[in-house]
Amino acid sequence: DAGVIQSPRHEVTEMGQEVTLRCKPISGHDYLFWYRQTMMRGLELLIYFNNNVPIDDSGMPEDRFSAKMPNASFSTLKIQPSEPRDSAVYFCASIRGGQGYSPLHFGNGTRLTVT
Amino acid sequence: SQQGEEDPQALSIQEGENATMNCSYKTSINNLQWYRQNSGRGLVHLILIRSNEREKHSGRLRVTLDTSKKSSSLLITASRAADTASYFCATDASYTGTASKLTFGTGTRLQVTL
């Protein structure tokens, strides 16, 4: 199992620029989650998908954030325009539903720095 | 706000000692999970305990759950330097097993020295 794969691992950008984070979930997993981790707020759920359909995006902080899942093996989280307060580590995680209480499988995250 | 609050925030022990971390939460849950996060990496699932269980073991890990006090503890016995990491509890209020209502605590940073 390759695990959840995120890219890039690090992203440094200037305020106002568009940022796109990418995630490949574990094959066969039908739920995909995007989290954001900061020192101040800890780990926050932004949005999650089931079978490529967004189910709950109530954690998305602003309209500047958007997420898509065009197919079962790829998802993106886009920030446009980016702001310094968006600096954080963004994690993607996936599970296979219907298996009882499956643990989340996390990627290694993308560390975003907006200057 | 965080569902789970962990204490201590940081813990430093010597190799071979036991480490105990506590987690308190506010609302009723279906299960509680513990995760480990090494520096610069994603979270890794350690153990899950269901609301109708009181204690669970996995290798050197022992987890307890007291639903009346809304608290859990994670004990790592005979700690090793490789156990150095942050540990998070996560409460699951969902009954669907889809982690859709999984809420993470603030974490305990464990340092194990030689």
mmCIF file of C-alpha atoms in Angstrom:
data_model
loop_
_atom_site.group_PDB
_atom_site.id
_atom_site.type_symbol
_atom_site.label_atom_id
_atom_site.label_comp_id
_atom_site.label_asym_id
_atom_site.label_seq_id
_atom_site.Cartn_x
_atom_site.Cartn_y
_atom_site.Cartn_z
ATOM 1 C CA ASP A 1 0.000 0.000 0.000
ATOM 2 C CA ALA A 2 1.457 3.324 -1.101
ATOM 3 C CA GLY A 3 -0.431 5.290 1.499
ATOM 4 C CA VAL A 4 -2.015 8.698 1.022
ATOM 5 C CA ILE A 5 0.199 10.827 -1.186
ATOM 6 C CA GLN A 6 0.233 14.602 -0.988
ATOM 7 C CA SER A 7 2.066 17.130 -3.094
ATOM 8 C CA PRO A 8 3.885 19.368 -2.824
ATOM 9 C CA ARG A 9 5.468 18.749 0.575
ATOM 10 C CA HIS A 10 6.299 22.410 0.950
ATOM 11 C CA GLU A 11 4.844 25.453 -0.741
ATOM 12 C CA VAL A 12 5.990 29.020 -0.292
ATOM 13 C CA THR A 13 4.002 31.698 -2.045
ATOM 14 C CA GLU A 14 3.275 35.382 -1.881
ATOM 15 C CA MET A 15 0.053 36.854 -0.660
ATOM 16 C CA GLY A 16 -2.533 37.047 -3.406
ATOM 17 C CA GLN A 17 -1.240 34.078 -5.362
ATOM 18 C CA GLU A 18 -3.272 30.957 -6.091
ATOM 19 C CA VAL A 19 -2.211 27.792 -4.324
ATOM 20 C CA THR A 20 -3.236 24.259 -5.273
ATOM 21 C CA LEU A 21 -2.621 21.310 -2.991
ATOM 22 C CA ARG A 22 -2.979 17.776 -4.272
ATOM 23 C CA CYS A 23 -3.911 14.455 -2.756
ATOM 24 C CA LYS A 24 -4.054 10.862 -3.916
ATOM 25 C CA PRO A 25 -5.997 8.680 -1.459
ATOM 26 C CA ILE A 26 -5.360 5.019 -0.832
ATOM 27 C CA SER A 27 -6.826 2.912 -3.612
ATOM 28 C CA GLY A 28 -10.253 1.580 -2.674
ATOM 29 C CA HIS A 29 -10.902 4.224 -0.039
ATOM 30 C CA ASP A 30 -14.189 6.000 -0.658
ATOM 31 C CA TYR A 31 -13.922 8.796 1.900
ATOM 32 C CA LEU A 32 -11.430 11.616 1.602
ATOM 33 C CA PHE A 33 -10.841 14.358 4.176
ATOM 34 C CA TRP A 34 -8.914 17.639 4.119
ATOM 35 C CA TYR A 35 -7.582 18.922 7.449
ATOM 36 C CA ARG A 36 -5.614 22.004 8.406
ATOM 37 C CA GLN A 37 -3.191 22.027 11.341
ATOM 38 C CA THR A 38 -1.941 25.151 13.093
ATOM 39 C CA MET A 39 -0.441 25.759 16.498
ATOM 40 C CA MET A 40 -3.304 28.047 17.458
ATOM 41 C CA ARG A 41 -6.265 25.991 16.286
ATOM 42 C CA GLY A 42 -4.919 22.451 16.201
ATOM 43 C CA LEU A 43 -6.267 20.033 13.605
ATOM 44 C CA GLU A 44 -9.430 21.236 11.894
ATOM 45 C CA LEU A 45 -11.590 19.391 9.383
ATOM 46 C CA LEU A 46 -12.139 21.538 6.305
ATOM 47 C CA ILE A 47 -14.173 19.298 4.010
ATOM 48 C CA TYR A 48 -14.806 15.665 3.260
ATOM 49 C CA PHE A 49 -15.929 13.676 0.238
ATOM 50 C CA ASN A 50 -17.703 10.371 -0.171
ATOM 51 C CA ASN A 51 -17.464 8.672 -3.551
ATOM 52 C CA ASN A 52 -16.048 11.910 -4.993
ATOM 53 C CA VAL A 53 -19.008 13.988 -3.802
ATOM 54 C CA PRO A 54 -18.475 16.757 -1.250
ATOM 55 C CA ILE A 55 -20.571 15.904 1.803
ATOM 56 C CA ASP A 56 -19.693 18.560 4.361
ATOM 57 C CA ASP A 57 -17.732 21.713 3.624
ATOM 58 C CA SER A 58 -18.781 23.601 6.744
ATOM 59 C CA GLY A 59 -15.174 23.728 7.907
ATOM 60 C CA MET A 60 -13.957 25.620 4.856
ATOM 61 C CA PRO A 61 -12.981 28.975 6.318
ATOM 62 C CA GLU A 62 -13.862 31.270 3.434
ATOM 63 C CA ASP A 63 -14.908 31.383 -0.177
ATOM 64 C CA ARG A 64 -11.250 31.690 -1.037
ATOM 65 C CA PHE A 65 -11.005 27.969 -0.302
ATOM 66 C CA SER A 66 -12.369 25.373 -2.695
ATOM 67 C CA ALA A 67 -11.909 21.627 -3.044
ATOM 68 C CA LYS A 68 -12.634 19.185 -5.803
ATOM 69 C CA MET A 69 -12.460 15.466 -6.321
ATOM 70 C CA PRO A 70 -12.783 14.764 -10.050
ATOM 71 C CA ASN A 71 -12.212 11.036 -9.598
ATOM 72 C CA ALA A 72 -11.612 8.416 -6.925
ATOM 73 C CA SER A 73 -7.844 8.796 -7.023
ATOM 74 C CA PHE A 74 -7.338 12.553 -6.959
ATOM 75 C CA SER A 75 -8.411 15.598 -5.002
ATOM 76 C CA THR A 76 -7.308 19.220 -4.889
ATOM 77 C CA LEU A 77 -7.612 21.987 -2.345
ATOM 78 C CA LYS A 78 -7.270 25.438 -3.840
ATOM 79 C CA ILE A 79 -6.783 28.767 -2.114
ATOM 80 C CA GLN A 80 -7.317 31.851 -4.239
ATOM 81 C CA PRO A 81 -6.171 34.425 -3.313
ATOM 82 C CA SER A 82 -3.883 33.215 -0.558
ATOM 83 C CA GLU A 83 -3.264 35.240 2.622
ATOM 84 C CA PRO A 84 -0.570 34.983 5.319
ATOM 85 C CA ARG A 85 -3.106 33.608 7.807
ATOM 86 C CA ASP A 86 -3.542 30.587 5.528
ATOM 87 C CA SER A 87 -0.048 29.453 6.505
ATOM 88 C CA ALA A 88 -0.455 25.995 8.019
ATOM 89 C CA VAL A 89 0.092 22.324 7.353
ATOM 90 C CA TYR A 90 -2.673 20.848 5.237
ATOM 91 C CA PHE A 91 -3.366 17.133 5.531
ATOM 92 C CA CYS A 92 -5.345 14.804 3.372
ATOM 93 C CA ALA A 93 -6.714 11.570 4.871
ATOM 94 C CA SER A 94 -8.808 8.698 3.588
ATOM 95 C CA ILE A 95 -10.759 5.694 4.817
ATOM 96 C CA ARG A 96 -12.801 2.896 3.366
ATOM 97 C CA GLY A 97 -16.335 3.235 4.701
ATOM 98 C CA GLY A 98 -18.554 0.322 5.661
ATOM 99 C CA GLN A 99 -15.717 -1.453 7.432
ATOM 100 C CA GLY A 100 -16.793 -0.710 10.943
ATOM 101 C CA TYR A 101 -14.800 2.000 12.613
ATOM 102 C CA SER A 102 -11.911 2.421 10.252
ATOM 103 C CA PRO A 103 -8.985 4.573 11.314
ATOM 104 C CA LEU A 104 -8.010 7.571 9.232
ATOM 105 C CA HIS A 105 -4.949 7.186 7.011
ATOM 106 C CA PHE A 106 -3.108 10.484 6.715
ATOM 107 C CA GLY A 107 -0.704 11.780 4.140
ATOM 108 C CA ASN A 108 2.460 13.552 5.261
ATOM 109 C CA GLY A 109 0.945 16.942 4.617
ATOM 110 C CA THR A 110 1.772 20.075 2.680
ATOM 111 C CA ARG A 111 3.404 22.854 4.660
ATOM 112 C CA LEU A 112 2.115 26.127 3.206
ATOM 113 C CA THR A 113 3.814 29.419 3.902
ATOM 114 C CA VAL A 114 2.226 32.582 2.564
ATOM 115 C CA THR A 115 4.429 35.664 2.805
ATOM 116 C CA SER B 1 -13.550 24.545 19.630
ATOM 117 C CA GLN B 2 -11.616 21.393 20.370
ATOM 118 C CA GLN B 3 -13.677 18.444 21.565
ATOM 119 C CA GLY B 4 -10.716 16.820 23.244
ATOM 120 C CA GLU B 5 -8.378 18.560 25.606
ATOM 121 C CA GLU B 6 -5.225 16.741 26.467
ATOM 122 C CA ASP B 7 -2.932 17.031 29.363
ATOM 123 C CA PRO B 8 -0.184 17.445 29.906
ATOM 124 C CA GLN B 9 0.640 19.593 26.900
ATOM 125 C CA ALA B 10 4.207 18.368 27.091
ATOM 126 C CA LEU B 11 5.873 15.457 28.854
ATOM 127 C CA SER B 12 9.543 14.623 29.149
ATOM 128 C CA ILE B 13 10.667 11.255 30.473
ATOM 129 C CA GLN B 14 13.651 8.949 30.311
ATOM 130 C CA GLU B 15 13.796 5.819 28.252
ATOM 131 C CA GLY B 16 12.312 2.876 30.103
ATOM 132 C CA GLU B 17 9.830 4.964 32.074
ATOM 133 C CA ASN B 18 6.080 4.897 31.530
ATOM 134 C CA ALA B 19 4.264 7.820 29.925
ATOM 135 C CA THR B 20 0.646 8.664 30.694
ATOM 136 C CA MET B 21 -1.412 11.122 28.696
ATOM 137 C CA ASN B 22 -4.968 12.162 29.443
ATOM 138 C CA CYS B 23 -7.810 13.320 27.249
ATOM 139 C CA SER B 24 -11.064 14.931 28.316
ATOM 140 C CA TYR B 25 -14.016 15.587 26.064
ATOM 141 C CA LYS B 26 -17.381 17.271 26.295
ATOM 142 C CA THR B 27 -20.091 15.437 24.365
ATOM 143 C CA SER B 28 -21.178 11.823 24.079
ATOM 144 C CA ILE B 29 -19.107 9.691 21.744
ATOM 145 C CA ASN B 30 -19.248 6.418 19.885
ATOM 146 C CA ASN B 31 -15.544 5.738 20.105
ATOM 147 C CA LEU B 32 -12.281 7.411 20.972
ATOM 148 C CA GLN B 33 -9.070 7.016 19.034
ATOM 149 C CA TRP B 34 -5.436 7.820 19.705
ATOM 150 C CA TYR B 35 -3.038 8.944 17.018
ATOM 151 C CA ARG B 36 0.701 9.619 16.970
ATOM 152 C CA GLN B 37 2.389 12.318 14.919
ATOM 153 C CA ASN B 38 6.118 12.336 14.364
ATOM 154 C CA SER B 39 7.707 15.663 13.511
ATOM 155 C CA GLY B 40 6.988 16.652 9.921
ATOM 156 C CA ARG B 41 4.756 13.667 9.265
ATOM 157 C CA GLY B 42 1.054 12.831 9.161
ATOM 158 C CA LEU B 43 -0.898 11.306 12.000
ATOM 159 C CA VAL B 44 -0.782 7.552 12.460
ATOM 160 C CA HIS B 45 -3.579 5.633 14.110
ATOM 161 C CA LEU B 46 -2.597 3.774 17.280
ATOM 162 C CA ILE B 47 -5.687 2.357 18.923
ATOM 163 C CA LEU B 48 -9.473 2.697 19.050
ATOM 164 C CA ILE B 49 -11.674 2.128 22.075
ATOM 165 C CA ARG B 50 -15.451 1.969 21.806
ATOM 166 C CA SER B 51 -17.820 3.672 24.209
ATOM 167 C CA ASN B 52 -18.868 0.345 25.723
ATOM 168 C CA GLU B 53 -15.268 -0.649 26.449
ATOM 169 C CA ARG B 54 -13.314 0.390 29.507
ATOM 170 C CA GLU B 55 -9.800 -0.731 28.683
ATOM 171 C CA LYS B 56 -7.865 -1.872 25.678
ATOM 172 C CA HIS B 57 -4.300 -3.030 25.111
ATOM 173 C CA SER B 58 -2.070 -3.073 22.067
ATOM 174 C CA GLY B 59 1.561 -4.005 22.597
ATOM 175 C CA ARG B 60 3.046 -1.417 24.970
ATOM 176 C CA LEU B 61 -0.088 0.732 24.767
ATOM 177 C CA ARG B 62 -2.915 0.685 27.260
ATOM 178 C CA VAL B 63 -5.968 2.867 26.796
ATOM 179 C CA THR B 64 -8.735 3.421 29.293
ATOM 180 C CA LEU B 65 -12.067 5.119 28.798
ATOM 181 C CA ASP B 66 -14.393 6.492 31.461
ATOM 182 C CA THR B 67 -17.537 7.713 29.760
ATOM 183 C CA SER B 68 -19.047 8.922 33.034
ATOM 184 C CA LYS B 69 -16.125 11.314 33.453
ATOM 185 C CA LYS B 70 -15.751 11.871 29.721
ATOM 186 C CA SER B 71 -12.078 11.075 29.880
ATOM 187 C CA SER B 72 -9.504 8.701 28.479
ATOM 188 C CA SER B 73 -5.892 7.940 29.180
ATOM 189 C CA LEU B 74 -3.096 6.522 27.073
ATOM 190 C CA LEU B 75 -0.290 4.704 28.833
ATOM 191 C CA ILE B 76 2.917 3.846 27.014
ATOM 192 C CA THR B 77 4.980 1.390 29.016
ATOM 193 C CA ALA B 78 8.749 1.009 28.869
ATOM 194 C CA SER B 79 9.113 4.035 26.624
ATOM 195 C CA ARG B 80 11.757 4.256 23.916
ATOM 196 C CA ALA B 81 13.408 7.183 22.210
ATOM 197 C CA ALA B 82 11.404 6.262 19.101
ATOM 198 C CA ASP B 83 8.195 7.047 21.020
ATOM 199 C CA THR B 84 9.109 10.732 20.893
ATOM 200 C CA ALA B 85 6.171 12.333 19.079
ATOM 201 C CA SER B 86 2.935 14.216 19.609
ATOM 202 C CA TYR B 87 -0.060 12.154 20.673
ATOM 203 C CA PHE B 88 -3.641 13.137 19.889
ATOM 204 C CA CYS B 89 -6.937 11.800 21.062
ATOM 205 C CA ALA B 90 -9.826 11.964 18.630
ATOM 206 C CA THR B 91 -13.447 11.556 19.574
ATOM 207 C CA ASP B 92 -15.911 10.101 17.110
ATOM 208 C CA ALA B 93 -19.531 11.097 17.572
ATOM 209 C CA SER B 94 -20.574 9.329 14.390
ATOM 210 C CA TYR B 95 -22.310 5.986 14.370
ATOM 211 C CA THR B 96 -21.571 5.377 10.720
ATOM 212 C CA GLY B 97 -17.900 4.514 11.067
ATOM 213 C CA THR B 98 -17.010 7.120 8.465
ATOM 214 C CA ALA B 99 -14.931 9.457 10.665
ATOM 215 C CA SER B 100 -17.193 12.271 9.526
ATOM 216 C CA LYS B 101 -17.526 13.573 13.062
ATOM 217 C CA LEU B 102 -14.015 12.857 14.270
ATOM 218 C CA THR B 103 -12.686 15.729 16.366
ATOM 219 C CA PHE B 104 -9.058 15.934 17.427
ATOM 220 C CA GLY B 105 -7.685 17.105 20.731
ATOM 221 C CA THR B 106 -4.897 19.552 21.319
ATOM 222 C CA GLY B 107 -2.179 16.930 21.659
ATOM 223 C CA THR B 108 0.531 15.973 24.126
ATOM 224 C CA ARG B 109 4.128 16.378 23.037
ATOM 225 C CA LEU B 110 6.172 13.484 24.427
ATOM 226 C CA GLN B 111 9.954 13.625 24.611
ATOM 227 C CA VAL B 112 11.789 10.440 25.554
ATOM 228 C CA THR B 113 15.442 10.923 26.357
ATOM 229 C CA LEU B 114 18.190 8.334 26.562
#
